[in-house]
Amino acid sequence: RKEVEQDPGPFNVPEGATVAFNCTYSNSASQSFFWYRQDCRKEPKLLMSVYSSGNEDGRFTAQLNRASQYISLLIRDSKLSDSATYLCVVSPTGNQFYFGTGTSLTVIP
Amino acid sequence: SAVISQKPSRDICQRGTSLTIQCQVDSQVTMMFWYRQQPGQSLTLIATANQGSEATYESGFVIDKFPISRPNLTFSTLTVSNMSPEDSSIYLCSVKLGSGYTFGSGTRLTVV
């Protein structure tokens, strides 16, 4: 079983829509969770960390469900500039990171 | 956050040759990481490079194929040796800062 699994999409949504991505992880002892964004032909960049209590950054909300071993990313009021691949990242130990295959989002005018 | 300079940004190489990728960080870091991202795939960790010791390789990656140098706390190289078309990929260096990773801009390698 893969360490991290994501729905690859693609998700095609109209501008202004709300979209949510989920990601499941296999190691129940995992400590740290992140969402990264990767634009086409660019390196991944940290979007936000995911905290146990959930956290919000503007239009982006990340949540962690330890019981079900998944994390989620919610994007409200989608912008064209949100089009990218979103990578779920899980770290069991703090030094070893496992990346999901990414979820492709295209926001359509 | 750290600035990571990675080069070359891209290269096209003949099979059987080797390519060395360089990664320079503008601050001292204990660990540097090398990843591979094959077309349509996510990132796979190749090895962790610690200054002053041999790199630690992940399952499926060996030192003879991917030798790594880490001469100081701001620099590392990854060599892709005896290349074949299956090595065509994006190679990324990364450092851990705070709780997350920061990546270099990547090297897009095509082996023909």
PDB file of C-alpha atoms in Angstrom:
ATOM      1  CA  ARG A   1       0.000   0.000   0.000  1.00  0.00           C
ATOM      2  CA  LYS A   2       1.285   3.443  -0.864  1.00  0.00           C
ATOM      3  CA  GLU A   3       2.275   5.760   1.966  1.00  0.00           C
ATOM      4  CA  VAL A   4       0.143   8.545   0.547  1.00  0.00           C
ATOM      5  CA  GLU A   5      -2.739   8.338  -1.895  1.00  0.00           C
ATOM      6  CA  GLN A   6      -4.468  11.139  -3.710  1.00  0.00           C
ATOM      7  CA  ASP A   7      -7.168  11.364  -6.322  1.00  0.00           C
ATOM      8  CA  PRO A   8      -5.215  12.574  -9.375  1.00  0.00           C
ATOM      9  CA  GLY A   9      -8.229  14.362 -10.831  1.00  0.00           C
ATOM     10  CA  PRO A  10      -8.273  16.350 -12.969  1.00  0.00           C
ATOM     11  CA  PHE A  11     -10.640  18.742 -11.285  1.00  0.00           C
ATOM     12  CA  ASN A  12     -12.040  21.339 -13.662  1.00  0.00           C
ATOM     13  CA  VAL A  13     -14.041  23.984 -11.836  1.00  0.00           C
ATOM     14  CA  PRO A  14     -15.452  27.395 -12.772  1.00  0.00           C
ATOM     15  CA  GLU A  15     -14.066  30.553 -11.271  1.00  0.00           C
ATOM     16  CA  GLY A  16     -15.588  31.252  -7.891  1.00  0.00           C
ATOM     17  CA  ALA A  17     -16.345  27.625  -7.130  1.00  0.00           C
ATOM     18  CA  THR A  18     -15.346  25.790  -3.983  1.00  0.00           C
ATOM     19  CA  VAL A  19     -13.254  22.673  -4.461  1.00  0.00           C
ATOM     20  CA  ALA A  20     -11.945  20.109  -1.993  1.00  0.00           C
ATOM     21  CA  PHE A  21      -9.166  17.551  -2.248  1.00  0.00           C
ATOM     22  CA  ASN A  22      -8.604  14.605   0.033  1.00  0.00           C
ATOM     23  CA  CYS A  23      -5.506  12.595   0.686  1.00  0.00           C
ATOM     24  CA  THR A  24      -5.171   9.400   2.719  1.00  0.00           C
ATOM     25  CA  TYR A  25      -2.054   8.123   4.449  1.00  0.00           C
ATOM     26  CA  SER A  26      -1.154   4.650   5.639  1.00  0.00           C
ATOM     27  CA  ASN A  27       1.111   5.256   8.639  1.00  0.00           C
ATOM     28  CA  SER A  28      -1.025   6.064  11.660  1.00  0.00           C
ATOM     29  CA  ALA A  29       2.043   7.367  13.491  1.00  0.00           C
ATOM     30  CA  SER A  30       2.623  10.130  10.948  1.00  0.00           C
ATOM     31  CA  GLN A  31       3.469  13.395  12.608  1.00  0.00           C
ATOM     32  CA  SER A  32       3.508  16.162  10.038  1.00  0.00           C
ATOM     33  CA  PHE A  33       1.291  16.967   7.107  1.00  0.00           C
ATOM     34  CA  PHE A  34       1.540  19.509   4.347  1.00  0.00           C
ATOM     35  CA  TRP A  35      -0.002  20.671   1.130  1.00  0.00           C
ATOM     36  CA  TYR A  36       2.346  21.741  -1.647  1.00  0.00           C
ATOM     37  CA  ARG A  37       1.499  23.422  -4.898  1.00  0.00           C
ATOM     38  CA  GLN A  38       3.353  22.634  -8.109  1.00  0.00           C
ATOM     39  CA  ASP A  39       2.864  24.719 -11.212  1.00  0.00           C
ATOM     40  CA  CYS A  40       3.617  23.247 -14.604  1.00  0.00           C
ATOM     41  CA  ARG A  41       7.368  22.811 -15.124  1.00  0.00           C
ATOM     42  CA  LYS A  42       8.114  24.353 -11.737  1.00  0.00           C
ATOM     43  CA  GLU A  43       9.303  23.003  -8.411  1.00  0.00           C
ATOM     44  CA  PRO A  44       6.820  22.270  -5.620  1.00  0.00           C
ATOM     45  CA  LYS A  45       6.250  25.082  -3.173  1.00  0.00           C
ATOM     46  CA  LEU A  46       4.833  24.841   0.306  1.00  0.00           C
ATOM     47  CA  LEU A  47       1.223  25.983   0.367  1.00  0.00           C
ATOM     48  CA  MET A  48       0.436  25.287   3.993  1.00  0.00           C
ATOM     49  CA  SER A  49       1.095  22.969   6.876  1.00  0.00           C
ATOM     50  CA  VAL A  50      -1.811  20.978   8.251  1.00  0.00           C
ATOM     51  CA  TYR A  51      -2.388  21.144  11.987  1.00  0.00           C
ATOM     52  CA  SER A  52      -4.448  18.825  14.140  1.00  0.00           C
ATOM     53  CA  SER A  53      -6.915  21.578  14.908  1.00  0.00           C
ATOM     54  CA  GLY A  54      -7.243  22.539  11.265  1.00  0.00           C
ATOM     55  CA  ASN A  55      -5.981  25.787   9.865  1.00  0.00           C
ATOM     56  CA  GLU A  56      -7.026  28.443   7.443  1.00  0.00           C
ATOM     57  CA  ASP A  57      -5.055  30.808   5.244  1.00  0.00           C
ATOM     58  CA  GLY A  58      -7.274  33.153   3.304  1.00  0.00           C
ATOM     59  CA  ARG A  59      -9.308  31.092   0.863  1.00  0.00           C
ATOM     60  CA  PHE A  60      -7.496  27.883   1.789  1.00  0.00           C
ATOM     61  CA  THR A  61      -8.502  25.584   4.649  1.00  0.00           C
ATOM     62  CA  ALA A  62      -6.611  22.452   5.612  1.00  0.00           C
ATOM     63  CA  GLN A  63      -7.912  19.779   7.931  1.00  0.00           C
ATOM     64  CA  LEU A  64      -6.546  16.602   9.451  1.00  0.00           C
ATOM     65  CA  ASN A  65      -8.602  13.580  10.450  1.00  0.00           C
ATOM     66  CA  ARG A  66      -6.318  11.246  12.379  1.00  0.00           C
ATOM     67  CA  ALA A  67      -9.003   8.660  13.060  1.00  0.00           C
ATOM     68  CA  SER A  68      -9.641   8.146   9.361  1.00  0.00           C
ATOM     69  CA  GLN A  69      -6.071   8.991   8.358  1.00  0.00           C
ATOM     70  CA  TYR A  70      -6.785  11.641   5.817  1.00  0.00           C
ATOM     71  CA  ILE A  71      -6.084  15.282   5.233  1.00  0.00           C
ATOM     72  CA  SER A  72      -8.078  17.670   3.143  1.00  0.00           C
ATOM     73  CA  LEU A  73      -7.619  20.970   1.363  1.00  0.00           C
ATOM     74  CA  LEU A  74     -10.550  23.261   0.667  1.00  0.00           C
ATOM     75  CA  ILE A  75     -10.243  26.149  -1.755  1.00  0.00           C
ATOM     76  CA  ARG A  76     -13.026  28.726  -1.700  1.00  0.00           C
ATOM     77  CA  ASP A  77     -13.795  31.295  -4.382  1.00  0.00           C
ATOM     78  CA  SER A  78     -11.410  29.654  -6.870  1.00  0.00           C
ATOM     79  CA  LYS A  79      -9.235  31.947  -8.978  1.00  0.00           C
ATOM     80  CA  LEU A  80      -7.695  31.231 -12.350  1.00  0.00           C
ATOM     81  CA  SER A  81      -4.313  31.479 -10.639  1.00  0.00           C
ATOM     82  CA  ASP A  82      -5.204  28.515  -8.421  1.00  0.00           C
ATOM     83  CA  SER A  83      -4.758  26.200 -11.421  1.00  0.00           C
ATOM     84  CA  ALA A  84      -1.905  23.861 -10.475  1.00  0.00           C
ATOM     85  CA  THR A  85      -1.167  20.428  -9.113  1.00  0.00           C
ATOM     86  CA  TYR A  86      -1.648  20.094  -5.365  1.00  0.00           C
ATOM     87  CA  LEU A  87       0.597  17.605  -3.617  1.00  0.00           C
ATOM     88  CA  CYS A  88      -0.231  16.024  -0.304  1.00  0.00           C
ATOM     89  CA  VAL A  89       2.867  15.387   1.827  1.00  0.00           C
ATOM     90  CA  VAL A  90       3.066  13.226   4.931  1.00  0.00           C
ATOM     91  CA  SER A  91       6.022  12.848   7.252  1.00  0.00           C
ATOM     92  CA  PRO A  92       6.062   9.867   9.625  1.00  0.00           C
ATOM     93  CA  THR A  93       9.259  10.889  11.359  1.00  0.00           C
ATOM     94  CA  GLY A  94       9.828  14.557  10.664  1.00  0.00           C
ATOM     95  CA  ASN A  95      12.805  13.819   8.434  1.00  0.00           C
ATOM     96  CA  GLN A  96      11.294  11.477   5.883  1.00  0.00           C
ATOM     97  CA  PHE A  97       8.618  12.936   3.644  1.00  0.00           C
ATOM     98  CA  TYR A  98       6.262  11.039   1.364  1.00  0.00           C
ATOM     99  CA  PHE A  99       4.564  12.794  -1.518  1.00  0.00           C
ATOM    100  CA  GLY A 100       1.247  11.944  -3.064  1.00  0.00           C
ATOM    101  CA  THR A 101       0.998  11.831  -6.816  1.00  0.00           C
ATOM    102  CA  GLY A 102      -0.806  15.156  -6.845  1.00  0.00           C
ATOM    103  CA  THR A 103      -4.267  16.391  -7.769  1.00  0.00           C
ATOM    104  CA  SER A 104      -4.577  18.499 -10.877  1.00  0.00           C
ATOM    105  CA  LEU A 105      -6.834  21.552 -10.644  1.00  0.00           C
ATOM    106  CA  THR A 106      -7.888  23.733 -13.546  1.00  0.00           C
ATOM    107  CA  VAL A 107     -10.026  26.776 -12.836  1.00  0.00           C
ATOM    108  CA  ILE A 108     -12.039  27.766 -15.870  1.00  0.00           C
ATOM    109  CA  PRO A 109     -13.113  31.345 -16.631  1.00  0.00           C
TER     110      PRO A 109
ATOM    111  CA  SER B   1      13.343  31.098   3.615  1.00  0.00           C
ATOM    112  CA  ALA B   2      16.470  29.742   1.958  1.00  0.00           C
ATOM    113  CA  VAL B   3      17.365  30.379  -1.652  1.00  0.00           C
ATOM    114  CA  ILE B   4      18.428  27.260  -3.510  1.00  0.00           C
ATOM    115  CA  SER B   5      20.277  27.499  -6.801  1.00  0.00           C
ATOM    116  CA  GLN B   6      20.252  24.358  -8.879  1.00  0.00           C
ATOM    117  CA  LYS B   7      21.989  23.813 -12.191  1.00  0.00           C
ATOM    118  CA  PRO B   8      21.821  22.898 -14.932  1.00  0.00           C
ATOM    119  CA  SER B   9      18.142  23.660 -15.367  1.00  0.00           C
ATOM    120  CA  ARG B  10      17.900  21.202 -18.222  1.00  0.00           C
ATOM    121  CA  ASP B  11      20.097  18.952 -20.315  1.00  0.00           C
ATOM    122  CA  ILE B  12      19.847  16.429 -23.099  1.00  0.00           C
ATOM    123  CA  CYS B  13      22.397  13.646 -22.738  1.00  0.00           C
ATOM    124  CA  GLN B  14      23.510  10.622 -24.668  1.00  0.00           C
ATOM    125  CA  ARG B  15      22.897   7.235 -23.108  1.00  0.00           C
ATOM    126  CA  GLY B  16      25.920   5.837 -21.336  1.00  0.00           C
ATOM    127  CA  THR B  17      27.194   9.243 -20.247  1.00  0.00           C
ATOM    128  CA  SER B  18      26.958  10.878 -16.824  1.00  0.00           C
ATOM    129  CA  LEU B  19      25.561  14.211 -15.661  1.00  0.00           C
ATOM    130  CA  THR B  20      26.373  16.025 -12.441  1.00  0.00           C
ATOM    131  CA  ILE B  21      23.734  18.297 -10.973  1.00  0.00           C
ATOM    132  CA  GLN B  22      24.762  21.001  -8.526  1.00  0.00           C
ATOM    133  CA  CYS B  23      22.766  22.516  -5.712  1.00  0.00           C
ATOM    134  CA  GLN B  24      23.846  25.596  -3.745  1.00  0.00           C
ATOM    135  CA  VAL B  25      21.995  26.891  -0.687  1.00  0.00           C
ATOM    136  CA  ASP B  26      22.409  30.394   0.655  1.00  0.00           C
ATOM    137  CA  SER B  27      22.467  29.196   4.265  1.00  0.00           C
ATOM    138  CA  GLN B  28      24.044  26.309   6.118  1.00  0.00           C
ATOM    139  CA  VAL B  29      21.842  23.244   6.376  1.00  0.00           C
ATOM    140  CA  THR B  30      22.529  19.884   7.950  1.00  0.00           C
ATOM    141  CA  MET B  31      20.662  17.717   5.505  1.00  0.00           C
ATOM    142  CA  MET B  32      20.097  18.078   1.801  1.00  0.00           C
ATOM    143  CA  PHE B  33      17.770  15.820  -0.114  1.00  0.00           C
ATOM    144  CA  TRP B  34      17.688  14.673  -3.718  1.00  0.00           C
ATOM    145  CA  TYR B  35      14.378  13.771  -5.359  1.00  0.00           C
ATOM    146  CA  ARG B  36      13.329  12.474  -8.724  1.00  0.00           C
ATOM    147  CA  GLN B  37      10.036  13.295 -10.376  1.00  0.00           C
ATOM    148  CA  GLN B  38       9.319  11.149 -13.393  1.00  0.00           C
ATOM    149  CA  PRO B  39       6.751  12.292 -15.960  1.00  0.00           C
ATOM    150  CA  GLY B  40       3.281  12.269 -14.491  1.00  0.00           C
ATOM    151  CA  GLN B  41       4.536  10.981 -11.164  1.00  0.00           C
ATOM    152  CA  SER B  42       5.084  12.442  -7.756  1.00  0.00           C
ATOM    153  CA  LEU B  43       8.394  13.030  -6.075  1.00  0.00           C
ATOM    154  CA  THR B  44      10.511  10.072  -4.995  1.00  0.00           C
ATOM    155  CA  LEU B  45      13.346  10.526  -2.550  1.00  0.00           C
ATOM    156  CA  ILE B  46      16.656   9.281  -3.952  1.00  0.00           C
ATOM    157  CA  ALA B  47      18.939   9.966  -1.014  1.00  0.00           C
ATOM    158  CA  THR B  48      19.704  12.185   1.941  1.00  0.00           C
ATOM    159  CA  ALA B  49      23.065  13.935   1.886  1.00  0.00           C
ATOM    160  CA  ASN B  50      24.704  14.816   5.189  1.00  0.00           C
ATOM    161  CA  GLN B  51      27.880  16.838   5.350  1.00  0.00           C
ATOM    162  CA  GLY B  52      30.891  14.765   6.355  1.00  0.00           C
ATOM    163  CA  SER B  53      29.310  11.351   5.881  1.00  0.00           C
ATOM    164  CA  GLU B  54      28.098   9.109   3.097  1.00  0.00           C
ATOM    165  CA  ALA B  55      24.673   9.747   1.694  1.00  0.00           C
ATOM    166  CA  THR B  56      21.800   7.555   2.787  1.00  0.00           C
ATOM    167  CA  TYR B  57      20.017   5.995  -0.174  1.00  0.00           C
ATOM    168  CA  GLU B  58      16.394   4.954  -0.382  1.00  0.00           C
ATOM    169  CA  SER B  59      15.303   1.536  -1.548  1.00  0.00           C
ATOM    170  CA  GLY B  60      15.824   1.184  -5.274  1.00  0.00           C
ATOM    171  CA  PHE B  61      18.653   3.712  -5.496  1.00  0.00           C
ATOM    172  CA  VAL B  62      22.352   2.874  -5.218  1.00  0.00           C
ATOM    173  CA  ILE B  63      25.511   4.887  -4.840  1.00  0.00           C
ATOM    174  CA  ASP B  64      27.098   3.530  -8.007  1.00  0.00           C
ATOM    175  CA  LYS B  65      24.239   4.889 -10.080  1.00  0.00           C
ATOM    176  CA  PHE B  66      23.636   8.121  -8.153  1.00  0.00           C
ATOM    177  CA  PRO B  67      26.857   9.180  -6.409  1.00  0.00           C
ATOM    178  CA  ILE B  68      26.400  12.202  -4.187  1.00  0.00           C
ATOM    179  CA  SER B  69      28.887  14.658  -2.785  1.00  0.00           C
ATOM    180  CA  ARG B  70      28.352  16.949   0.184  1.00  0.00           C
ATOM    181  CA  PRO B  71      31.617  18.814   0.725  1.00  0.00           C
ATOM    182  CA  ASN B  72      30.169  21.509   3.002  1.00  0.00           C
ATOM    183  CA  LEU B  73      26.956  22.719   4.599  1.00  0.00           C
ATOM    184  CA  THR B  74      25.814  24.778   1.614  1.00  0.00           C
ATOM    185  CA  PHE B  75      26.558  22.595  -1.404  1.00  0.00           C
ATOM    186  CA  SER B  76      25.800  19.167  -2.827  1.00  0.00           C
ATOM    187  CA  THR B  77      26.027  17.373  -6.139  1.00  0.00           C
ATOM    188  CA  LEU B  78      24.116  14.428  -7.552  1.00  0.00           C
ATOM    189  CA  THR B  79      25.558  12.492 -10.479  1.00  0.00           C
ATOM    190  CA  VAL B  80      23.367  10.374 -12.705  1.00  0.00           C
ATOM    191  CA  SER B  81      25.774   7.759 -14.027  1.00  0.00           C
ATOM    192  CA  ASN B  82      25.712   5.587 -17.132  1.00  0.00           C
ATOM    193  CA  MET B  83      22.426   7.117 -18.160  1.00  0.00           C
ATOM    194  CA  SER B  84      19.651   5.339 -19.991  1.00  0.00           C
ATOM    195  CA  PRO B  85      16.370   6.745 -21.330  1.00  0.00           C
ATOM    196  CA  GLU B  86      14.665   5.519 -18.137  1.00  0.00           C
ATOM    197  CA  ASP B  87      16.650   8.140 -16.238  1.00  0.00           C
ATOM    198  CA  SER B  88      14.809  10.901 -18.088  1.00  0.00           C
ATOM    199  CA  SER B  89      13.191  12.813 -15.288  1.00  0.00           C
ATOM    200  CA  ILE B  90      13.230  15.988 -13.243  1.00  0.00           C
ATOM    201  CA  TYR B  91      15.778  15.931 -10.449  1.00  0.00           C
ATOM    202  CA  LEU B  92      15.251  18.250  -7.510  1.00  0.00           C
ATOM    203  CA  CYS B  93      17.377  19.113  -4.527  1.00  0.00           C
ATOM    204  CA  SER B  94      15.709  20.173  -1.346  1.00  0.00           C
ATOM    205  CA  VAL B  95      16.453  21.346   2.146  1.00  0.00           C
ATOM    206  CA  LYS B  96      14.352  21.188   5.255  1.00  0.00           C
ATOM    207  CA  LEU B  97      13.659  24.541   6.817  1.00  0.00           C
ATOM    208  CA  GLY B  98      11.399  24.740   9.795  1.00  0.00           C
ATOM    209  CA  SER B  99       8.730  22.139   9.332  1.00  0.00           C
ATOM    210  CA  GLY B 100       8.637  22.016   5.544  1.00  0.00           C
ATOM    211  CA  TYR B 101      10.816  21.513   2.505  1.00  0.00           C
ATOM    212  CA  THR B 102      12.113  24.114   0.089  1.00  0.00           C
ATOM    213  CA  PHE B 103      13.045  22.912  -3.378  1.00  0.00           C
ATOM    214  CA  GLY B 104      15.512  23.949  -6.002  1.00  0.00           C
ATOM    215  CA  SER B 105      14.087  24.802  -9.403  1.00  0.00           C
ATOM    216  CA  GLY B 106      14.896  21.343 -10.722  1.00  0.00           C
ATOM    217  CA  THR B 107      16.959  19.827 -13.511  1.00  0.00           C
ATOM    218  CA  ARG B 108      14.995  18.475 -16.451  1.00  0.00           C
ATOM    219  CA  LEU B 109      17.048  15.602 -17.869  1.00  0.00           C
ATOM    220  CA  THR B 110      16.344  13.914 -21.172  1.00  0.00           C
ATOM    221  CA  VAL B 111      18.429  10.904 -22.137  1.00  0.00           C
ATOM    222  CA  VAL B 112      18.489  10.008 -25.813  1.00  0.00           C
TER     223      VAL B 112
END
